[in-house]
Backbone as numpy.savetxt, mean C-alpha at the origin, in Angstrom:
# Nx Ny Nz CAx CAy CAz Cx Cy Cz
-20.97 8.72 3.88 -20.74 7.28 3.89 -19.32 7.02 4.38
-19.18 6.04 5.27 -17.86 5.69 5.78 -16.98 5.16 4.65
-15.67 5.41 4.79 -14.70 5.06 3.75 -14.83 3.61 3.31
-14.89 2.68 4.26 -14.89 1.26 3.90 -16.18 0.83 3.21
-17.22 1.64 3.28 -18.47 1.31 2.60 -18.57 1.96 1.22
-17.59 2.80 0.87 -17.60 3.42 -0.44 -17.17 2.40 -1.49
-17.66 2.53 -2.72 -17.20 1.63 -3.78 -15.72 1.87 -4.07
-15.06 0.86 -4.66 -13.63 0.97 -4.94 -13.33 2.21 -5.77
-14.20 2.55 -6.69 -13.96 3.72 -7.54 -13.77 4.98 -6.69
-14.37 5.03 -5.51 -14.21 6.17 -4.61 -13.00 5.99 -3.69
-12.75 4.74 -3.24 -11.65 4.48 -2.30 -10.28 4.61 -2.96
-10.22 4.44 -4.29 -8.92 4.38 -4.96 -8.12 5.67 -4.87
-8.76 6.80 -4.58 -8.02 8.07 -4.50 -6.96 8.03 -3.41
-7.21 7.33 -2.31 -6.21 7.23 -1.25 -4.99 6.46 -1.73
-5.21 5.43 -2.55 -4.09 4.65 -3.08 -3.32 5.48 -4.10
-4.03 6.18 -4.98 -3.37 7.02 -5.98 -2.49 8.06 -5.30
-3.01 8.67 -4.25 -2.23 9.69 -3.52 -1.00 9.06 -2.89
-1.15 7.90 -2.29 -0.02 7.20 -1.68 1.06 6.91 -2.72
0.66 6.48 -3.90 1.64 6.21 -4.96 2.36 7.48 -5.39
1.66 8.60 -5.47 2.31 9.86 -5.83 3.36 10.24 -4.78
3.02 10.07 -3.50 3.98 10.37 -2.44 5.18 9.42 -2.50
4.94 8.16 -2.80 6.05 7.21 -2.91 6.99 7.60 -4.04
6.42 7.91 -5.20 7.26 8.31 -6.34 8.08 9.55 -6.01
7.45 10.52 -5.36 8.16 11.75 -5.00 9.24 11.46 -3.94
8.91 10.66 -2.96 9.83 10.32 -1.87 11.13 9.73 -2.43
10.98 8.74 -3.31 12.18 8.07 -3.84 12.88 8.93 -4.88
12.15 9.72 -5.63 12.77 10.65 -6.58 13.65 11.65 -5.82
13.14 12.18 -4.70 13.90 13.14 -3.89 15.20 12.56 -3.37
15.27 11.24 -3.25 16.46 10.56 -2.73 17.31 9.94 -3.84
16.95 10.26 -5.09 17.67 9.72 -6.26 17.74 8.19 -6.22
16.64 7.58 -5.84 16.53 6.12 -5.80 15.53 5.70 -6.87
15.90 4.73 -7.67 15.04 4.28 -8.77 13.78 3.61 -8.25
12.65 4.03 -8.79 11.35 3.43 -8.46 10.70 3.07 -9.78
10.40 1.78 -9.93 9.89 1.24 -11.18 8.54 0.59 -10.93
7.54 0.95 -11.72 6.22 0.33 -11.54 6.31 -1.14 -11.89
5.77 -1.98 -11.01 5.80 -3.42 -11.25 4.41 -4.02 -11.24
3.51 -3.52 -10.42 2.19 -4.12 -10.29 1.27 -3.72 -11.42
0.21 -4.49 -11.56 -0.82 -4.14 -12.52 -1.50 -2.88 -12.01
-1.53 -1.87 -12.81 -2.10 -0.61 -12.35 -3.60 -0.60 -12.57
-4.31 -1.32 -11.72 -5.76 -1.44 -11.85 -6.46 -0.10 -11.67
-5.79 0.83 -11.03 -6.42 2.11 -10.77 -6.69 2.87 -12.06
-5.85 2.65 -13.05 -5.99 3.39 -14.30 -6.48 2.53 -15.44
-6.91 1.35 -15.14 -7.42 0.45 -16.17 -8.94 0.43 -16.10
-9.55 0.34 -17.25 -11.00 0.26 -17.31 -11.39 -1.18 -17.64
-11.00 -2.09 -16.76 -11.25 -3.52 -16.95 -12.49 -3.89 -16.14
-13.46 -4.54 -16.75 -14.63 -4.98 -15.97 -14.20 -5.90 -14.83
-14.87 -5.77 -13.69 -14.52 -6.54 -12.49 -14.47 -8.03 -12.79
-15.44 -8.56 -13.53 -15.47 -10.01 -13.80 -14.21 -10.45 -14.55
-13.69 -9.60 -15.45 -12.46 -9.94 -16.17 -11.24 -9.80 -15.25
-11.24 -8.76 -14.44 -10.14 -8.51 -13.51 -9.99 -9.69 -12.55
-11.11 -10.22 -12.09 -11.08 -11.32 -11.13 -10.61 -12.62 -11.75
-10.55 -12.71 -13.07 -10.02 -13.90 -13.74 -8.49 -13.94 -13.74
-7.86 -12.82 -13.40 -6.40 -12.78 -13.28 -6.05 -13.43 -11.94
-5.09 -14.36 -11.92 -4.74 -15.00 -10.64 -4.42 -13.96 -9.56
-4.88 -14.26 -8.34 -4.76 -13.31 -7.23 -3.32 -12.84 -6.98
-2.36 -13.77 -7.04 -0.97 -13.36 -6.79 -0.49 -12.35 -7.82
-0.96 -12.47 -9.05 -0.58 -11.52 -10.09 -1.31 -10.19 -9.87
-2.60 -10.26 -9.56 -3.37 -9.03 -9.27 -2.75 -8.27 -8.11
-2.19 -9.00 -7.15 -1.66 -8.38 -5.93 -0.14 -8.20 -5.96
0.44 -8.20 -7.14 1.87 -7.89 -7.26 2.07 -6.47 -6.71
3.05 -6.27 -5.83 3.27 -4.92 -5.28 3.44 -3.87 -6.38
3.13 -2.63 -6.03 3.06 -1.53 -6.98 4.38 -1.19 -7.67
5.47 -1.27 -6.91 6.76 -0.82 -7.44 7.88 -1.77 -7.03
9.00 -1.66 -7.74 10.26 -2.24 -7.31 11.21 -1.07 -7.09
11.83 -1.05 -5.94 12.84 -0.04 -5.62 14.19 -0.67 -5.91
14.98 0.02 -6.73 16.30 -0.49 -7.13 17.33 0.49 -6.60
18.09 0.03 -5.60 19.06 0.92 -4.98 20.40 0.26 -4.74
21.35 1.06 -4.32 22.70 0.57 -4.05 22.73 -0.46 -2.93
21.79 -0.36 -2.01 21.77 -1.26 -0.85 20.85 -2.47 -1.06
20.39 -2.66 -2.28 19.52 -3.79 -2.57 18.19 -3.35 -3.15
17.41 -4.32 -3.54 16.13 -4.07 -4.17 15.00 -4.59 -3.27
13.83 -3.99 -3.43 12.67 -4.48 -2.71 11.40 -4.04 -3.42
10.33 -4.81 -3.19 9.01 -4.42 -3.66 8.47 -3.34 -2.74
7.66 -2.47 -3.29 7.00 -1.43 -2.51 5.50 -1.47 -2.80
4.72 -1.67 -1.76 3.26 -1.65 -1.89 2.74 -0.39 -1.21
1.96 0.39 -1.93 1.46 1.68 -1.42 0.03 1.56 -0.92
-0.20 2.15 0.24 -1.52 2.20 0.83 -1.75 3.61 1.36
-2.99 4.01 1.45 -3.31 5.32 1.99 -4.47 5.22 2.95
-4.56 6.20 3.82 -5.66 6.24 4.75 -5.66 7.56 5.50
-6.64 7.76 6.33 -6.72 8.97 7.13 -5.89 8.76 8.40
-6.50 8.24 9.44 -5.73 7.94 10.65 -5.59 6.43 10.87
-6.21 5.65 9.98 -6.07 4.20 9.96 -5.79 3.77 8.53
-5.16 2.62 8.39 -5.00 2.02 7.07 -5.70 0.67 7.11
-6.38 0.36 6.03 -7.08 -0.92 5.91 -6.29 -1.79 4.94
-5.82 -2.93 5.40 -5.05 -3.83 4.54 -5.78 -5.17 4.48
-6.16 -5.54 3.25 -6.92 -6.77 3.06 -6.09 -7.98 3.47
-6.74 -8.90 4.14 -6.10 -10.13 4.58 -5.62 -10.94 3.38
-6.42 -10.97 2.32 -6.03 -11.72 1.12 -4.79 -11.10 0.46
-4.67 -9.78 0.50 -3.50 -9.13 -0.08 -2.26 -9.43 0.73
-2.39 -9.47 2.05 -1.24 -9.79 2.90 -0.68 -11.17 2.55
-1.57 -12.11 2.27 -1.12 -13.45 1.87 -0.30 -13.37 0.59
-0.76 -12.58 -0.37 -0.02 -12.41 -1.63 1.33 -11.74 -1.39
1.36 -10.74 -0.52 2.63 -10.05 -0.25 3.63 -11.01 0.40
3.13 -11.95 1.19 4.00 -12.98 1.76 4.63 -13.83 0.66
3.85 -14.15 -0.36 4.35 -14.90 -1.51 5.48 -14.11 -2.19
5.23 -12.83 -2.49 6.24 -12.01 -3.17 7.46 -11.76 -2.28
7.25 -11.71 -0.99 8.34 -11.48 -0.05 9.38 -12.61 -0.09
8.97 -13.78 -0.56 9.93 -14.89 -0.71 10.92 -14.65 -1.84
10.62 -13.73 -2.75 11.50 -13.41 -3.87 12.44 -12.26 -3.52
11.86 -11.12 -3.18 12.62 -9.99 -2.64 11.72 -9.36 -1.56
12.32 -8.68 -0.59 11.51 -8.12 0.49 10.40 -7.19 -0.01
9.30 -7.22 0.69 8.18 -6.31 0.43 8.15 -5.27 1.54
8.05 -4.01 1.16 7.94 -2.91 2.11 6.62 -2.20 1.84
5.89 -1.91 2.90 4.64 -1.16 2.79 4.96 0.33 2.92
4.41 1.12 2.05 4.54 2.57 2.07 3.14 3.11 2.32
2.94 3.73 3.47 1.60 4.18 3.86 1.59 5.69 4.02
0.64 6.33 3.35 0.42 7.77 3.46 -0.77 8.00 4.37
-0.58 8.78 5.43 -1.67 9.16 6.33 -2.04 10.61 6.05
-3.25 10.82 5.54 -3.68 12.19 5.27 -3.98 12.95 6.56
-4.29 12.24 7.63 -4.57 12.90 8.91 -3.29 13.51 9.49
-2.19 12.79 9.37 -0.94 13.21 9.99 0.04 13.82 9.00
-0.30 13.83 7.70 0.60 14.34 6.65 1.97 13.67 6.78
1.90 12.36 6.97 3.08 11.56 7.28 3.08 10.31 6.42
4.28 9.83 6.14 4.42 8.54 5.48 5.09 7.58 6.45
4.77 6.33 6.28 5.35 5.25 7.08 5.86 4.20 6.13
7.01 3.64 6.44 7.55 2.53 5.67 7.83 1.40 6.65
7.25 0.25 6.36 7.43 -0.90 7.26 7.55 -2.16 6.41
8.53 -2.97 6.76 8.76 -4.22 6.06 7.59 -5.17 6.31
7.26 -5.97 5.31 6.14 -6.91 5.40 6.25 -7.79 6.65
7.41 -8.38 6.89 7.58 -9.29 8.02 7.31 -8.55 9.34
7.79 -7.33 9.45 7.56 -6.56 10.68 6.10 -6.13 10.81
5.46 -5.85 9.68 4.03 -5.52 9.72 3.24 -6.72 10.21
3.57 -7.89 9.74 2.87 -9.10 10.19 3.09 -9.33 11.69
4.30 -9.05 12.17 4.55 -9.13 13.62 3.65 -8.15 14.37
3.55 -6.93 13.87 2.73 -5.90 14.51 1.26 -6.32 14.55
0.77 -6.85 13.44 -0.62 -7.30 13.39 -0.86 -8.41 14.42
0.08 -9.35 14.52 -0.05 -10.44 15.48 -0.01 -9.92 16.92
0.94 -9.02 17.20 1.10 -8.49 18.56 -0.09 -7.64 19.00
-0.63 -6.83 18.09 -1.68 -5.88 18.47 -3.09 -6.44 18.31
-3.23 -7.54 17.57 -4.54 -8.17 17.37 -5.59 -7.14 16.95
-5.32 -6.46 15.84 -6.19 -5.39 15.35 -7.58 -5.91 14.96
-8.54 -5.02 15.02 -9.90 -5.34 14.61 -9.92 -5.68 13.12
-10.90 -6.47 12.75 -11.12 -6.85 11.36 -12.37 -6.13 10.87
-12.25 -5.53 9.68 -13.41 -4.90 9.04 -13.75 -5.65 7.77
-14.79 -5.19 7.11 -15.20 -5.82 5.85 -15.71 -4.75 4.89
-15.19 -4.77 3.66 -15.65 -3.83 2.65 -17.08 -4.16 2.26
-17.88 -3.12 2.07 -19.28 -3.32 1.73 -19.50 -3.85 0.33
-18.63 -3.49 -0.62 -18.89 -3.87 -2.01 -18.41 -5.27 -2.37
-17.28 -5.70 -1.81 -16.73 -7.00 -2.21 -16.63 -8.00 -1.05
-17.01 -7.56 0.14 -17.02 -8.41 1.34 -15.63 -8.90 1.75
-14.58 -8.25 1.21 -13.21 -8.62 1.59 -12.94 -8.15 3.02
-12.33 -9.00 3.81 -11.97 -8.65 5.18 -10.60 -7.98 5.20
-10.43 -7.05 6.13 -9.17 -6.31 6.24 -8.85 -6.00 7.69
-7.55 -5.79 7.95 -7.10 -5.34 9.26 -7.25 -3.83 9.33
-7.73 -3.33 10.45 -7.85 -1.89 10.70 -6.66 -1.50 11.57
-5.67 -0.86 10.95 -4.41 -0.57 11.62 -4.26 0.94 11.83
-4.15 1.39 13.08 -3.91 2.81 13.30 -2.59 3.23 12.64
-2.65 4.26 11.81 -1.44 4.69 11.10 -0.31 4.99 12.08
-0.63 5.60 13.20 0.39 5.95 14.17 1.12 4.76 14.76
0.56 3.56 14.66 1.24 2.36 15.18 2.36 1.88 14.26
2.32 2.28 13.00 3.28 1.74 12.03 4.73 2.08 12.37
4.93 3.19 13.07 6.31 3.54 13.45 6.89 2.56 14.48
6.02 1.78 15.14 6.50 0.82 16.14 7.40 -0.24 15.52
7.17 -0.54 14.25 7.97 -1.56 13.55 8.63 -1.02 12.30
8.37 0.24 11.97 8.90 0.80 10.74 9.49 2.18 10.94
9.48 2.95 9.87 10.07 4.29 9.86 8.97 5.29 9.52
8.97 6.41 10.23 8.01 7.48 10.00 8.76 8.67 9.44
8.20 9.32 8.43 8.81 10.51 7.82 7.73 11.53 7.51
8.13 12.78 7.47 7.23 13.81 6.98 7.01 13.54 5.49
5.80 13.70 5.04 5.51 13.47 3.62 6.24 14.49 2.77
6.77 14.06 1.62 7.46 15.02 0.74 6.45 15.95 0.10
6.92 17.10 -0.30 6.07 18.03 -1.04 5.94 17.49 -2.46
4.71 17.36 -2.92 4.49 16.84 -4.27 4.76 17.92 -5.30
5.47 17.54 -6.36 5.65 18.44 -7.49 4.34 18.51 -8.23
4.14 19.56 -9.00 2.89 19.76 -9.73 2.55 18.56 -10.61
3.54 17.94 -11.21 3.30 16.82 -12.12 3.07 15.52 -11.36
3.23 15.48 -10.06 3.10 14.24 -9.28 4.44 13.56 -9.11
5.44 14.02 -9.81 6.80 13.47 -9.67 6.92 12.09 -10.25
7.96 11.86 -11.01 8.29 10.55 -11.52 9.64 10.57 -12.17
């Protein structure tokens, strides 16, 4: 079954892996990474109850990075050679970006690479490239299909850090 047709319970492993790489990446650089978003991945909340939480709160970025050069939200995504970013989530990230910048952290399992791109630059890339739109089979949410390799056009590409046995934190 294609990734986008799998239920969320199956798709969430890509997000979990991306978060582990983000935690390790910032730990390796001695930069504080603090969980900020609702960790729906580890919660056993029925979907009907989860959907009662306002969308902007549900879509609060995963982490806040606190560093000497300023703070920013970090939203983690994972994928093989493409990343799927829901259109509704992008709207929420725009809301949070008005408070402090939002940066997307994307782990590509195909390239063993991470990409970091600011929300505003990602939106520019989406507009410029006019990416295809897909739809998840379980919730009918529409998403942009973004080739992972394109993210370096507006962001930074790095080799993925080696994960510590504990996942790093």
